[in-house]
PDB file of C-alpha atoms in Angstrom:
ATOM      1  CA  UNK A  30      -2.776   6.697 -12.050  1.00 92.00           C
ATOM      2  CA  UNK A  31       0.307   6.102 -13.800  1.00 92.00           C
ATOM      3  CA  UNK A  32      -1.026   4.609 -16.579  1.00 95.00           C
ATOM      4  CA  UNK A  33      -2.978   7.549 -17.368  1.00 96.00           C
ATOM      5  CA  UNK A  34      -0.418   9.996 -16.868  1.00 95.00           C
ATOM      6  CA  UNK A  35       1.685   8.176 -19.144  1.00 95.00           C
ATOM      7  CA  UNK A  36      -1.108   8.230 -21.929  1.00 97.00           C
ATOM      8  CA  UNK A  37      -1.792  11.875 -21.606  1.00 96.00           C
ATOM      9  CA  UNK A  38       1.883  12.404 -21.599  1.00 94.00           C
ATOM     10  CA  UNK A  39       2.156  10.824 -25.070  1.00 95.00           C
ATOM     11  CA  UNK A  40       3.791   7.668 -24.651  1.00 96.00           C
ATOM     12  CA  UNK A  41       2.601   5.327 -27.268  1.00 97.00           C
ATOM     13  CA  UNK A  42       2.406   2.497 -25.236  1.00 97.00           C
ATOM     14  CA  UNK A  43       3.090   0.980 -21.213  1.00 96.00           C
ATOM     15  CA  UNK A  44       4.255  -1.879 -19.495  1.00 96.00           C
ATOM     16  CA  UNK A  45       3.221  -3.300 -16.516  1.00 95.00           C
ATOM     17  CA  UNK A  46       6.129  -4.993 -14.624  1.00 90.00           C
ATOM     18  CA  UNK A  47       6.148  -6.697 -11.280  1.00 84.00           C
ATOM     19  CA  UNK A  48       8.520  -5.009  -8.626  1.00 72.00           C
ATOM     20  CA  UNK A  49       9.180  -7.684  -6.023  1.00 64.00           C
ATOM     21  CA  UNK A  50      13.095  -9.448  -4.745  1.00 63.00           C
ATOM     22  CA  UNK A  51      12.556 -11.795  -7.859  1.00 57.00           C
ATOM     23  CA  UNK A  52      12.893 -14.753  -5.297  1.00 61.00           C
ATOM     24  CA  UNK A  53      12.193 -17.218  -7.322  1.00 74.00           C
ATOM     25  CA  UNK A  54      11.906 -17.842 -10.505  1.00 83.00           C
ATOM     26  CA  UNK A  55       8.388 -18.837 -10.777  1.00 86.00           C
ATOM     27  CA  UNK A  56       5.712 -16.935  -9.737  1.00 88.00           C
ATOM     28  CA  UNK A  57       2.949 -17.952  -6.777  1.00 89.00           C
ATOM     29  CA  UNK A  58      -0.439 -18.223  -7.214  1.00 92.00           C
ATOM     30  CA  UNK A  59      -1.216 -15.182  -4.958  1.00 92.00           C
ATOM     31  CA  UNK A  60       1.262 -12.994  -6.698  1.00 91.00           C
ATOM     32  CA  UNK A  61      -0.088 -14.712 -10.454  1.00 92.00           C
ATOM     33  CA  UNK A  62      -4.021 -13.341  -9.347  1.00 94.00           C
ATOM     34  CA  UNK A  63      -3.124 -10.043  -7.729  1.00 94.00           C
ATOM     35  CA  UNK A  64      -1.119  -9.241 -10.784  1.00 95.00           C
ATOM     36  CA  UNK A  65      -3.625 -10.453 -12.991  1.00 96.00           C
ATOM     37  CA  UNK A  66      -6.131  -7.656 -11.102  1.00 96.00           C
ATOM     38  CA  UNK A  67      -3.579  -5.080 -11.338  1.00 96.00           C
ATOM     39  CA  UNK A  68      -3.037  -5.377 -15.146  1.00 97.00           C
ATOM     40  CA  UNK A  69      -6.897  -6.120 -16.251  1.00 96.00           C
ATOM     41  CA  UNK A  70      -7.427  -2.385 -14.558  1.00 97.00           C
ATOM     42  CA  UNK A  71      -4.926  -0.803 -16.018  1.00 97.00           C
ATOM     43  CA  UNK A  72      -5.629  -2.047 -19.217  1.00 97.00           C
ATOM     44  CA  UNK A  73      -9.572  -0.918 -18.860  1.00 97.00           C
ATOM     45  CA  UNK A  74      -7.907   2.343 -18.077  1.00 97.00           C
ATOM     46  CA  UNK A  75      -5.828   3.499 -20.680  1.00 98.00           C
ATOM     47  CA  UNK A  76      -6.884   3.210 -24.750  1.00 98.00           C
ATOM     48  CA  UNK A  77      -2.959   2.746 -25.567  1.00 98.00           C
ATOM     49  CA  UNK A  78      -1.149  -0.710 -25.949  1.00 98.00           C
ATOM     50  CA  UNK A  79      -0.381  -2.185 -22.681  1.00 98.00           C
ATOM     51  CA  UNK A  80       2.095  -4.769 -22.453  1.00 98.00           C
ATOM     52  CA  UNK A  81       3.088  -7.612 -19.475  1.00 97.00           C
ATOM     53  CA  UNK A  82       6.978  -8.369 -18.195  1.00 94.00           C
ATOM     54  CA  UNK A  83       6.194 -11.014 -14.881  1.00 92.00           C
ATOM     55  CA  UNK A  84       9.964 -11.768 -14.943  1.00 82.00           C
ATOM     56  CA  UNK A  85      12.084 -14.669 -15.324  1.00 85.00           C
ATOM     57  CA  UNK A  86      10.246 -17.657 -16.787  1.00 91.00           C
ATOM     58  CA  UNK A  87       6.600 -16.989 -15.768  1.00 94.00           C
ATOM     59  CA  UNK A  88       5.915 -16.562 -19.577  1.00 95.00           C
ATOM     60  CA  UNK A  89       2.833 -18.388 -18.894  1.00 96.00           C
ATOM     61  CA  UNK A  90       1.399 -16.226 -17.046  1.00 96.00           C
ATOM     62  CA  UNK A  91       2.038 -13.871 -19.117  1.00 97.00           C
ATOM     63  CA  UNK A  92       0.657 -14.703 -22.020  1.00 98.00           C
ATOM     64  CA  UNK A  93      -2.397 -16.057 -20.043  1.00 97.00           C
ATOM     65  CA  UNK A  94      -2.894 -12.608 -18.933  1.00 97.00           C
ATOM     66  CA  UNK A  95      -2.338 -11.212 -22.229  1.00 98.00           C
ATOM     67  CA  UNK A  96      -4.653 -13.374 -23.925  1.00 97.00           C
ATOM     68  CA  UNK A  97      -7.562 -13.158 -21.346  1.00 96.00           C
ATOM     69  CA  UNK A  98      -7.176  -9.058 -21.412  1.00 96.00           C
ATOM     70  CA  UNK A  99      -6.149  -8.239 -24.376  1.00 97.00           C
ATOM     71  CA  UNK A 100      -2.791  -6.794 -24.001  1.00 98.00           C
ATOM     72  CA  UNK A 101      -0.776  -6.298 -26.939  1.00 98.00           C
ATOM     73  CA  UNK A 102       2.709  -7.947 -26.009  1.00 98.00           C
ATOM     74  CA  UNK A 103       5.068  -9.369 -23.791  1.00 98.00           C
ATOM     75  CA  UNK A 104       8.470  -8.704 -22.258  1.00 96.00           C
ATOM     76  CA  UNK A 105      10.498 -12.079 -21.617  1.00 95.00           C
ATOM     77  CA  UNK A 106      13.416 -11.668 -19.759  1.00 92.00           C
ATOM     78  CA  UNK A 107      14.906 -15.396 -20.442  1.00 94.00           C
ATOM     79  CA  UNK A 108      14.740 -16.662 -23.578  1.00 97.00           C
ATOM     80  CA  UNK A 109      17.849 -18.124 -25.723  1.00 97.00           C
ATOM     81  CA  UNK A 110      20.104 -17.293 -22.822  1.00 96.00           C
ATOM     82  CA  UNK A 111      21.713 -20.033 -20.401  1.00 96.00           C
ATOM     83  CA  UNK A 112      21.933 -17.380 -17.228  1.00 94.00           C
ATOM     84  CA  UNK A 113      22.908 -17.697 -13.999  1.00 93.00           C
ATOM     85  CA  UNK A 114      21.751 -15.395 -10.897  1.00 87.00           C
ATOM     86  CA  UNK A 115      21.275 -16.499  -6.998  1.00 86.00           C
ATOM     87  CA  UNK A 116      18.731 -19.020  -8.224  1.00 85.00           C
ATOM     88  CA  UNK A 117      21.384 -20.440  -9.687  1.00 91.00           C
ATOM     89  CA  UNK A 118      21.277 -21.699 -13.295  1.00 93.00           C
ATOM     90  CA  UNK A 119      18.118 -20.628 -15.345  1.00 93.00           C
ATOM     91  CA  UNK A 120      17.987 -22.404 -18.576  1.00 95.00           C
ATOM     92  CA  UNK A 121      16.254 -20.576 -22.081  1.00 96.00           C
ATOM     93  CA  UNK A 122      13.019 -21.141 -22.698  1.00 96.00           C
ATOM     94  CA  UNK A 123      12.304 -19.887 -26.151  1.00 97.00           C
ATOM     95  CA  UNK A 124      10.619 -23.369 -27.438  1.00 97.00           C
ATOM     96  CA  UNK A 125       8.030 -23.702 -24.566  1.00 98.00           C
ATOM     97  CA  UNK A 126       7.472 -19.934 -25.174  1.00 98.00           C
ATOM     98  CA  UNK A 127       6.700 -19.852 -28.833  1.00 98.00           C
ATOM     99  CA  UNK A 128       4.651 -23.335 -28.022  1.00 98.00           C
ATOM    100  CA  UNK A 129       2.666 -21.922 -25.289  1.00 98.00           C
ATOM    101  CA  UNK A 130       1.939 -18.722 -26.905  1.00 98.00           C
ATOM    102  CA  UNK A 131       0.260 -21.011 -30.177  1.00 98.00           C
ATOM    103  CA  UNK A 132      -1.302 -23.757 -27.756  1.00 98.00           C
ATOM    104  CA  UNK A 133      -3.184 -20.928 -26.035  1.00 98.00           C
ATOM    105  CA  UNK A 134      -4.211 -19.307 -28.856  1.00 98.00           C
ATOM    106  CA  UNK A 135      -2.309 -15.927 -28.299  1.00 98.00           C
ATOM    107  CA  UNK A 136      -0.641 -15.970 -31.678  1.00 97.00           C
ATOM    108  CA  UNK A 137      -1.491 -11.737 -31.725  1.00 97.00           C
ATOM    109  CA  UNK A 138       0.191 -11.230 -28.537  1.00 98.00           C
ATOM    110  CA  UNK A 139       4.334  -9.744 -29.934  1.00 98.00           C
ATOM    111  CA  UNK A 140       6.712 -10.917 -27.776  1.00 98.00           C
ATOM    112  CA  UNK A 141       9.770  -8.861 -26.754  1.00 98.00           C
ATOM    113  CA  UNK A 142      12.679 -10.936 -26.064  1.00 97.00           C
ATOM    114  CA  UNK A 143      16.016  -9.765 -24.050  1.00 95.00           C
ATOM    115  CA  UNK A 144      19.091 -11.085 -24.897  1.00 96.00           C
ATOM    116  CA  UNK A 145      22.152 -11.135 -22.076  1.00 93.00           C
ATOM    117  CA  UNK A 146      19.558  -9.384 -20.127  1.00 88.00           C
ATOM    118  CA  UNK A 147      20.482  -7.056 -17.117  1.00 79.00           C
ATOM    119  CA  UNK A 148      20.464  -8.597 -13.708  1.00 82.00           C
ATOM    120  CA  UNK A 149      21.992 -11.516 -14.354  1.00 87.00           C
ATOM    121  CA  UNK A 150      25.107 -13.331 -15.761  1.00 90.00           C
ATOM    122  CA  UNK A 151      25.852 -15.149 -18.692  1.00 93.00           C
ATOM    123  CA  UNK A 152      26.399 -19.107 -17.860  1.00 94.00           C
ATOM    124  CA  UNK A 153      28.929 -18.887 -21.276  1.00 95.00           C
ATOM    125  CA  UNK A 154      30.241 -15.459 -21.198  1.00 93.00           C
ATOM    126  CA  UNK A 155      31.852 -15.778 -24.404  1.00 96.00           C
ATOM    127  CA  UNK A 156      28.802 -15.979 -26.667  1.00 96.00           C
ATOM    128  CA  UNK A 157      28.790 -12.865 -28.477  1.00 95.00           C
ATOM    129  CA  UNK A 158      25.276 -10.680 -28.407  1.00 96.00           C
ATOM    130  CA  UNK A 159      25.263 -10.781 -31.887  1.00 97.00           C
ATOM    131  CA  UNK A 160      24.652 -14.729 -31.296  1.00 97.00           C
ATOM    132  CA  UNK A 161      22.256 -14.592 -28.978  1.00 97.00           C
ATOM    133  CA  UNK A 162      20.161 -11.824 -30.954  1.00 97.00           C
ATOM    134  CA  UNK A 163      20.235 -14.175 -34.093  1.00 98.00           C
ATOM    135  CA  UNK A 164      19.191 -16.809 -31.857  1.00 98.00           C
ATOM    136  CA  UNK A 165      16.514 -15.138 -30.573  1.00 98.00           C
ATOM    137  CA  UNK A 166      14.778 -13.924 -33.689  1.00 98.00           C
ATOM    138  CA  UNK A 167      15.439 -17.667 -35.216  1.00 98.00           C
ATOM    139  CA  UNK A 168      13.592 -18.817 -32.585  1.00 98.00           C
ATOM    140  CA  UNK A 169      10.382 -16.846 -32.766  1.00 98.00           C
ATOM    141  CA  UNK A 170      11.052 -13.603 -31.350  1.00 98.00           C
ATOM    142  CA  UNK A 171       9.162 -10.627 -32.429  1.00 98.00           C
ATOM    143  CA  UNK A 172      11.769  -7.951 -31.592  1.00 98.00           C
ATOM    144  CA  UNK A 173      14.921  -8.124 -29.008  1.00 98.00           C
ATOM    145  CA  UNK A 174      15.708  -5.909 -26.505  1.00 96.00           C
ATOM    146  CA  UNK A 175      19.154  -5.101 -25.150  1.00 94.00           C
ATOM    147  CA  UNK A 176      20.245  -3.889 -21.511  1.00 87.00           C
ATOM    148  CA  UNK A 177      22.628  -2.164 -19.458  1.00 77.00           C
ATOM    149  CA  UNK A 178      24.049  -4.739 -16.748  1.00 66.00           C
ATOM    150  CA  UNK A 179      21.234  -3.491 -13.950  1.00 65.00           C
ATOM    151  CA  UNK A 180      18.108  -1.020 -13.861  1.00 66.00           C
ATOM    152  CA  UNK A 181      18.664   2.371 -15.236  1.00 63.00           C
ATOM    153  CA  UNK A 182      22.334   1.590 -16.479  1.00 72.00           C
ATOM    154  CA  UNK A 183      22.875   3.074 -20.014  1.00 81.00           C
ATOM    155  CA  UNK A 184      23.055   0.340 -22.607  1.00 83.00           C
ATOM    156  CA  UNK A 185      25.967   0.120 -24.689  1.00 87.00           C
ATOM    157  CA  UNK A 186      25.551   1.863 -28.243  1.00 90.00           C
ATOM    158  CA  UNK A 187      28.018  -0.520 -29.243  1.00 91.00           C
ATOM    159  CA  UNK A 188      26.094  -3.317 -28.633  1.00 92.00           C
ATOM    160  CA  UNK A 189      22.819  -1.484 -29.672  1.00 93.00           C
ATOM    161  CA  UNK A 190      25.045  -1.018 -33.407  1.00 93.00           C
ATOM    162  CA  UNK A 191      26.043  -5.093 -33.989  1.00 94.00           C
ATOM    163  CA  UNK A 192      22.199  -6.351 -32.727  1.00 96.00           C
ATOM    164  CA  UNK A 193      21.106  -3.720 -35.067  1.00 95.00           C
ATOM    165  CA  UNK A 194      23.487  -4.982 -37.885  1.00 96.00           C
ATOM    166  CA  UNK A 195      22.363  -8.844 -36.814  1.00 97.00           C
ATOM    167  CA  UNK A 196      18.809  -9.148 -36.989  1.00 97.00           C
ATOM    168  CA  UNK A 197      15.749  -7.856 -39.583  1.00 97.00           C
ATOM    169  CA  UNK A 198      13.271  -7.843 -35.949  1.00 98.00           C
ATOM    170  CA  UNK A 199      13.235  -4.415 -34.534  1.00 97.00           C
ATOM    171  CA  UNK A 200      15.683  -4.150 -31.844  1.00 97.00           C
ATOM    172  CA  UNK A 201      14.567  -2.357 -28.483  1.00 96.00           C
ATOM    173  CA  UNK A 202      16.796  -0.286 -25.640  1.00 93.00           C
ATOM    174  CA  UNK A 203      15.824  -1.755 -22.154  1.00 85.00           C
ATOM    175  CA  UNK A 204      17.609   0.671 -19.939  1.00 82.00           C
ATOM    176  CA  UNK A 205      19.171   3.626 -19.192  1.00 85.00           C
ATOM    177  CA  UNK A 206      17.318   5.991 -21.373  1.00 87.00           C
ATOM    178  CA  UNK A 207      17.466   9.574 -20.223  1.00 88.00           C
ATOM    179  CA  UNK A 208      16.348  13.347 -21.637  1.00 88.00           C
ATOM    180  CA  UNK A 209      20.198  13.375 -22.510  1.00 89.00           C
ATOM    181  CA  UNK A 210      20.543  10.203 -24.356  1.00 90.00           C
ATOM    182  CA  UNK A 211      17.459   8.975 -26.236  1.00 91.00           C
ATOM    183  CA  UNK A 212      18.686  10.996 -28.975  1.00 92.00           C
ATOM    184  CA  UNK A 213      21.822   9.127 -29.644  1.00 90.00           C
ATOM    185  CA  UNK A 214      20.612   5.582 -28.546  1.00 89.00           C
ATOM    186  CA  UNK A 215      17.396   6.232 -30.663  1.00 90.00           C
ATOM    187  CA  UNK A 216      19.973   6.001 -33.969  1.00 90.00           C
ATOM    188  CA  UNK A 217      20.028   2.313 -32.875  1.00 90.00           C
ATOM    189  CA  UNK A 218      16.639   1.707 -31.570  1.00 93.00           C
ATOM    190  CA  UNK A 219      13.392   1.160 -33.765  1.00 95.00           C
ATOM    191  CA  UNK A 220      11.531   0.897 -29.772  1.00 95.00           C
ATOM    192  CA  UNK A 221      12.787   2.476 -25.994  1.00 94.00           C
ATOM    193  CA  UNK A 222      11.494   1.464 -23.171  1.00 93.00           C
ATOM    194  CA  UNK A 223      11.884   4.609 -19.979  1.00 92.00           C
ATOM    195  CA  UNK A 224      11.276   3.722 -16.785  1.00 87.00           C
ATOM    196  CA  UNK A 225      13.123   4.426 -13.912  1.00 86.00           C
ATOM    197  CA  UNK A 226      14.484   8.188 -15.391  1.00 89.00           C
ATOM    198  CA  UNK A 227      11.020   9.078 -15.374  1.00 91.00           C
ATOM    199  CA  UNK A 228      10.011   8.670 -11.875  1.00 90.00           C
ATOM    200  CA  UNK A 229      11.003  11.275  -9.189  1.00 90.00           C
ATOM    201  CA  UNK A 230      14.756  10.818  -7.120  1.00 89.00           C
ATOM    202  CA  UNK A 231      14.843   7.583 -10.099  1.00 84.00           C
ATOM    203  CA  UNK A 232      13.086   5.782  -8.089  1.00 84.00           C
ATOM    204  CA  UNK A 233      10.263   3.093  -8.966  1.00 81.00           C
ATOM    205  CA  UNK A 234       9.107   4.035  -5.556  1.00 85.00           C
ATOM    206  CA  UNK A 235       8.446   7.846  -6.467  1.00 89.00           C
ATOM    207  CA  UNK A 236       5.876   8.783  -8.660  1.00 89.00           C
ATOM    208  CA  UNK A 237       6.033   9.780 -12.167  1.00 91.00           C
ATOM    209  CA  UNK A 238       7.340  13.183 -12.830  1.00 91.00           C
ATOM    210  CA  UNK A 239       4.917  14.649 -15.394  1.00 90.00           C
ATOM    211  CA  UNK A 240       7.955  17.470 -16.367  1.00 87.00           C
TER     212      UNK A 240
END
Protein backbone atom coordinates (compact mmCIF):
# COMPACT_ATOMS: atom_id res chain seq x y z
CA UNK A 1 0.00 0.00 0.00
CA UNK A 2 2.70 2.30 0.56
CA UNK A 3 4.46 1.65 -2.30
CA UNK A 4 1.68 2.65 -4.38
CA UNK A 5 0.82 5.65 -2.65
CA UNK A 6 4.22 6.76 -2.99
CA UNK A 7 4.13 6.18 -6.89
CA UNK A 8 0.91 7.98 -7.39
CA UNK A 9 2.24 10.65 -5.19
CA UNK A 10 5.14 11.25 -7.61
CA UNK A 11 8.11 10.06 -5.99
CA UNK A 12 10.50 8.88 -8.56
CA UNK A 13 11.62 6.07 -6.82
CA UNK A 14 11.26 3.84 -3.10
CA UNK A 15 13.18 2.00 -0.78
CA UNK A 16 12.41 -0.82 1.07
CA UNK A 17 14.20 -0.87 4.49
CA UNK A 18 13.98 -3.36 7.28
CA UNK A 19 12.61 -1.86 10.67
CA UNK A 20 13.76 -4.27 13.36
CA UNK A 21 16.36 -3.46 16.92
CA UNK A 22 19.29 -4.03 14.36
CA UNK A 23 20.52 -6.80 16.85
CA UNK A 24 22.97 -8.01 15.06
CA UNK A 25 24.75 -7.26 12.43
CA UNK A 26 23.97 -10.03 10.16
CA UNK A 27 20.79 -10.93 9.17
CA UNK A 28 18.91 -14.58 9.91
CA UNK A 29 17.71 -16.73 7.52
CA UNK A 30 14.02 -16.19 8.54
CA UNK A 31 14.33 -12.46 8.48
CA UNK A 32 16.70 -12.87 4.86
CA UNK A 33 13.30 -14.94 3.20
CA UNK A 34 10.50 -12.90 4.72
CA UNK A 35 12.23 -9.83 3.47
CA UNK A 36 12.97 -11.29 0.32
CA UNK A 37 8.81 -11.85 0.01
CA UNK A 38 8.18 -8.46 1.15
CA UNK A 39 10.40 -6.72 -1.49
CA UNK A 40 9.64 -9.19 -4.64
CA UNK A 41 5.80 -7.81 -3.98
CA UNK A 42 6.45 -4.58 -3.75
CA UNK A 43 8.51 -4.50 -6.58
CA UNK A 44 5.63 -6.42 -8.81
CA UNK A 45 3.60 -3.57 -7.47
CA UNK A 46 4.90 -0.41 -8.36
CA UNK A 47 6.47 0.43 -12.18
CA UNK A 48 9.05 2.96 -10.38
CA UNK A 49 12.68 2.02 -9.26
CA UNK A 50 12.67 0.19 -6.08
CA UNK A 51 15.69 -0.01 -4.15
CA UNK A 52 16.95 -2.47 -0.95
CA UNK A 53 18.78 -1.03 2.51
CA UNK A 54 18.89 -4.63 4.88
CA UNK A 55 21.27 -2.70 7.20
CA UNK A 56 24.64 -3.08 8.46
CA UNK A 57 26.69 -5.58 6.46
CA UNK A 58 24.00 -7.88 4.98
CA UNK A 59 25.08 -6.45 1.52
CA UNK A 60 24.69 -9.88 0.34
CA UNK A 61 21.54 -10.16 0.72
CA UNK A 62 21.01 -7.36 -0.73
CA UNK A 63 22.31 -7.56 -3.78
CA UNK A 64 20.99 -11.21 -3.97
CA UNK A 65 17.64 -9.75 -3.71
CA UNK A 66 18.35 -7.11 -6.09
CA UNK A 67 19.66 -9.28 -8.64
CA UNK A 68 16.95 -12.06 -8.41
CA UNK A 69 14.07 -9.12 -8.60
CA UNK A 70 15.29 -6.70 -10.38
CA UNK A 71 15.61 -3.79 -8.17
CA UNK A 72 17.53 -0.96 -9.30
CA UNK A 73 20.00 -0.20 -6.28
CA UNK A 74 21.18 -0.56 -2.97
CA UNK A 75 21.58 1.40 0.25
CA UNK A 76 24.80 0.22 2.31
CA UNK A 77 25.02 1.57 5.51
CA UNK A 78 28.85 0.38 6.23
CA UNK A 79 31.15 0.76 3.77
CA UNK A 80 34.70 2.68 4.12
CA UNK A 81 33.82 3.44 7.70
CA UNK A 82 35.55 1.67 10.84
CA UNK A 83 32.21 2.21 13.23
CA UNK A 84 31.44 1.28 16.39
CA UNK A 85 27.74 0.74 17.91
CA UNK A 86 26.57 -1.90 20.79
CA UNK A 87 27.83 -4.65 18.50
CA UNK A 88 30.82 -3.27 19.10
CA UNK A 89 33.36 -2.65 16.32
CA UNK A 90 32.00 -3.11 12.68
CA UNK A 91 34.74 -3.00 10.22
CA UNK A 92 34.14 -1.45 6.24
CA UNK A 93 33.32 -3.61 3.83
CA UNK A 94 33.61 -1.81 0.56
CA UNK A 95 36.02 -4.60 -1.16
CA UNK A 96 33.74 -7.66 -0.45
CA UNK A 97 30.91 -5.32 -1.62
CA UNK A 98 32.15 -4.23 -4.98
CA UNK A 99 33.44 -8.13 -5.27
CA UNK A 100 30.19 -9.61 -4.46
CA UNK A 101 28.17 -7.32 -6.47
CA UNK A 102 30.59 -8.51 -9.86
CA UNK A 103 30.82 -12.30 -8.66
CA UNK A 104 27.02 -12.37 -8.71
CA UNK A 105 26.59 -10.79 -11.71
CA UNK A 106 24.69 -7.62 -10.42
CA UNK A 107 27.05 -5.18 -12.05
CA UNK A 108 23.47 -2.95 -13.00
CA UNK A 109 22.43 -2.88 -9.51
CA UNK A 110 23.91 1.30 -8.21
CA UNK A 111 24.93 1.15 -4.96
CA UNK A 112 24.36 4.00 -2.48
CA UNK A 113 26.99 4.21 0.04
CA UNK A 114 26.77 6.25 3.55
CA UNK A 115 29.60 7.70 4.88
CA UNK A 116 29.80 8.43 8.98
CA UNK A 117 26.37 7.11 8.76
CA UNK A 118 23.68 7.95 11.48
CA UNK A 119 23.28 5.52 14.29
CA UNK A 120 26.50 4.86 14.99
CA UNK A 121 29.98 6.25 15.95
CA UNK A 122 33.04 6.76 14.26
CA UNK A 123 35.91 4.19 15.62
CA UNK A 124 38.49 7.37 14.46
CA UNK A 125 36.49 10.39 15.00
CA UNK A 126 38.95 12.55 13.49
CA UNK A 127 38.69 11.43 9.87
CA UNK A 128 37.16 14.20 8.15
CA UNK A 129 33.82 13.36 5.86
CA UNK A 130 35.47 14.73 3.13
CA UNK A 131 37.89 11.53 3.58
CA UNK A 132 35.60 9.13 3.93
CA UNK A 133 33.42 10.43 0.84
CA UNK A 134 36.66 10.26 -1.37
CA UNK A 135 37.14 6.95 0.00
CA UNK A 136 34.03 5.80 -0.78
CA UNK A 137 33.71 6.78 -4.41
CA UNK A 138 37.54 5.41 -4.86
CA UNK A 139 36.34 2.39 -3.81
CA UNK A 140 33.41 1.71 -6.10
CA UNK A 141 30.64 3.65 -4.87
CA UNK A 142 27.99 4.83 -7.15
CA UNK A 143 26.82 7.88 -5.14
CA UNK A 144 27.27 8.69 -1.17
CA UNK A 145 24.83 9.58 1.08
CA UNK A 146 25.23 11.73 4.17
CA UNK A 147 23.18 11.69 7.59
CA UNK A 148 22.07 13.47 10.50
CA UNK A 149 23.45 11.57 13.74
CA UNK A 150 19.90 9.42 14.10
CA UNK A 151 16.52 9.01 12.04
CA UNK A 152 14.85 12.14 10.99
CA UNK A 153 17.74 14.48 12.32
CA UNK A 154 18.49 17.26 9.73
CA UNK A 155 21.81 16.68 8.06
CA UNK A 156 24.30 19.26 8.22
CA UNK A 157 24.41 21.61 5.01
CA UNK A 158 27.83 22.05 5.95
CA UNK A 159 28.75 18.75 5.51
CA UNK A 160 26.29 18.30 2.52
CA UNK A 161 28.69 21.57 0.90
CA UNK A 162 32.51 19.80 1.43
CA UNK A 163 31.06 16.02 0.19
CA UNK A 164 29.63 18.01 -2.56
CA UNK A 165 32.99 19.88 -3.21
CA UNK A 166 34.88 16.21 -2.70
CA UNK A 167 33.51 13.83 -4.98
CA UNK A 168 32.27 13.80 -9.01
CA UNK A 169 29.44 10.72 -7.66
CA UNK A 170 26.19 12.34 -6.89
CA UNK A 171 25.92 12.94 -3.30
CA UNK A 172 22.51 11.99 -1.50
CA UNK A 173 20.71 13.57 1.91
CA UNK A 174 19.77 10.54 4.19
CA UNK A 175 17.77 12.33 6.80
CA UNK A 176 15.94 14.93 8.07
CA UNK A 177 14.28 16.20 5.00
CA UNK A 178 11.12 18.14 5.67
CA UNK A 179 8.39 20.47 3.53
CA UNK A 180 10.58 23.30 5.19
CA UNK A 181 13.98 22.23 4.24
CA UNK A 182 14.30 20.25 0.99
CA UNK A 183 14.61 23.49 -0.60
CA UNK A 184 17.80 24.55 0.96
CA UNK A 185 19.41 21.02 1.41
CA UNK A 186 18.36 20.28 -2.28
CA UNK A 187 21.26 23.15 -3.28
CA UNK A 188 23.57 20.33 -2.05
CA UNK A 189 21.83 17.24 -3.04
CA UNK A 190 21.71 15.74 -6.70
CA UNK A 191 19.21 12.72 -4.67
CA UNK A 192 16.89 12.96 -1.08
CA UNK A 193 15.76 10.31 0.45
CA UNK A 194 12.12 11.27 2.91
CA UNK A 195 11.04 8.97 5.13
CA UNK A 196 10.08 9.40 8.45
CA UNK A 197 8.56 13.33 7.78
CA UNK A 198 6.24 11.70 5.59
CA UNK A 199 4.48 9.33 7.77
CA UNK A 200 1.76 10.53 10.25
CA UNK A 201 2.94 11.76 14.21
CA UNK A 202 6.77 10.95 12.21
CA UNK A 203 6.39 7.83 12.89
CA UNK A 204 7.48 4.65 10.72
CA UNK A 205 4.67 3.11 12.61
CA UNK A 206 1.90 5.54 11.14
CA UNK A 207 0.97 5.44 7.76
CA UNK A 208 1.89 7.65 5.01
CA UNK A 209 0.24 10.97 4.97
CA UNK A 210 -0.84 11.45 1.34
CA UNK A 211 -1.09 15.62 2.17
Amino acid sequence: DDALLLEKCGYDALIVENEDKCLSPHMTKVQFAAISMVICSVKEAVSIPVGICLGCLNYEEALSIAKVCGCSFIRTPVFVDTLVNYNGIISPCSHQVISYRNAIGAGDVFIMADIQVKHYRMAFPHIPITDSARWAQNQGADAVIVTGVNTGVETSTDDLCKVKKTVSIPVVVGSGITSSNILEQSRFADIIIVGTSIRKNRSMLEPIDVK
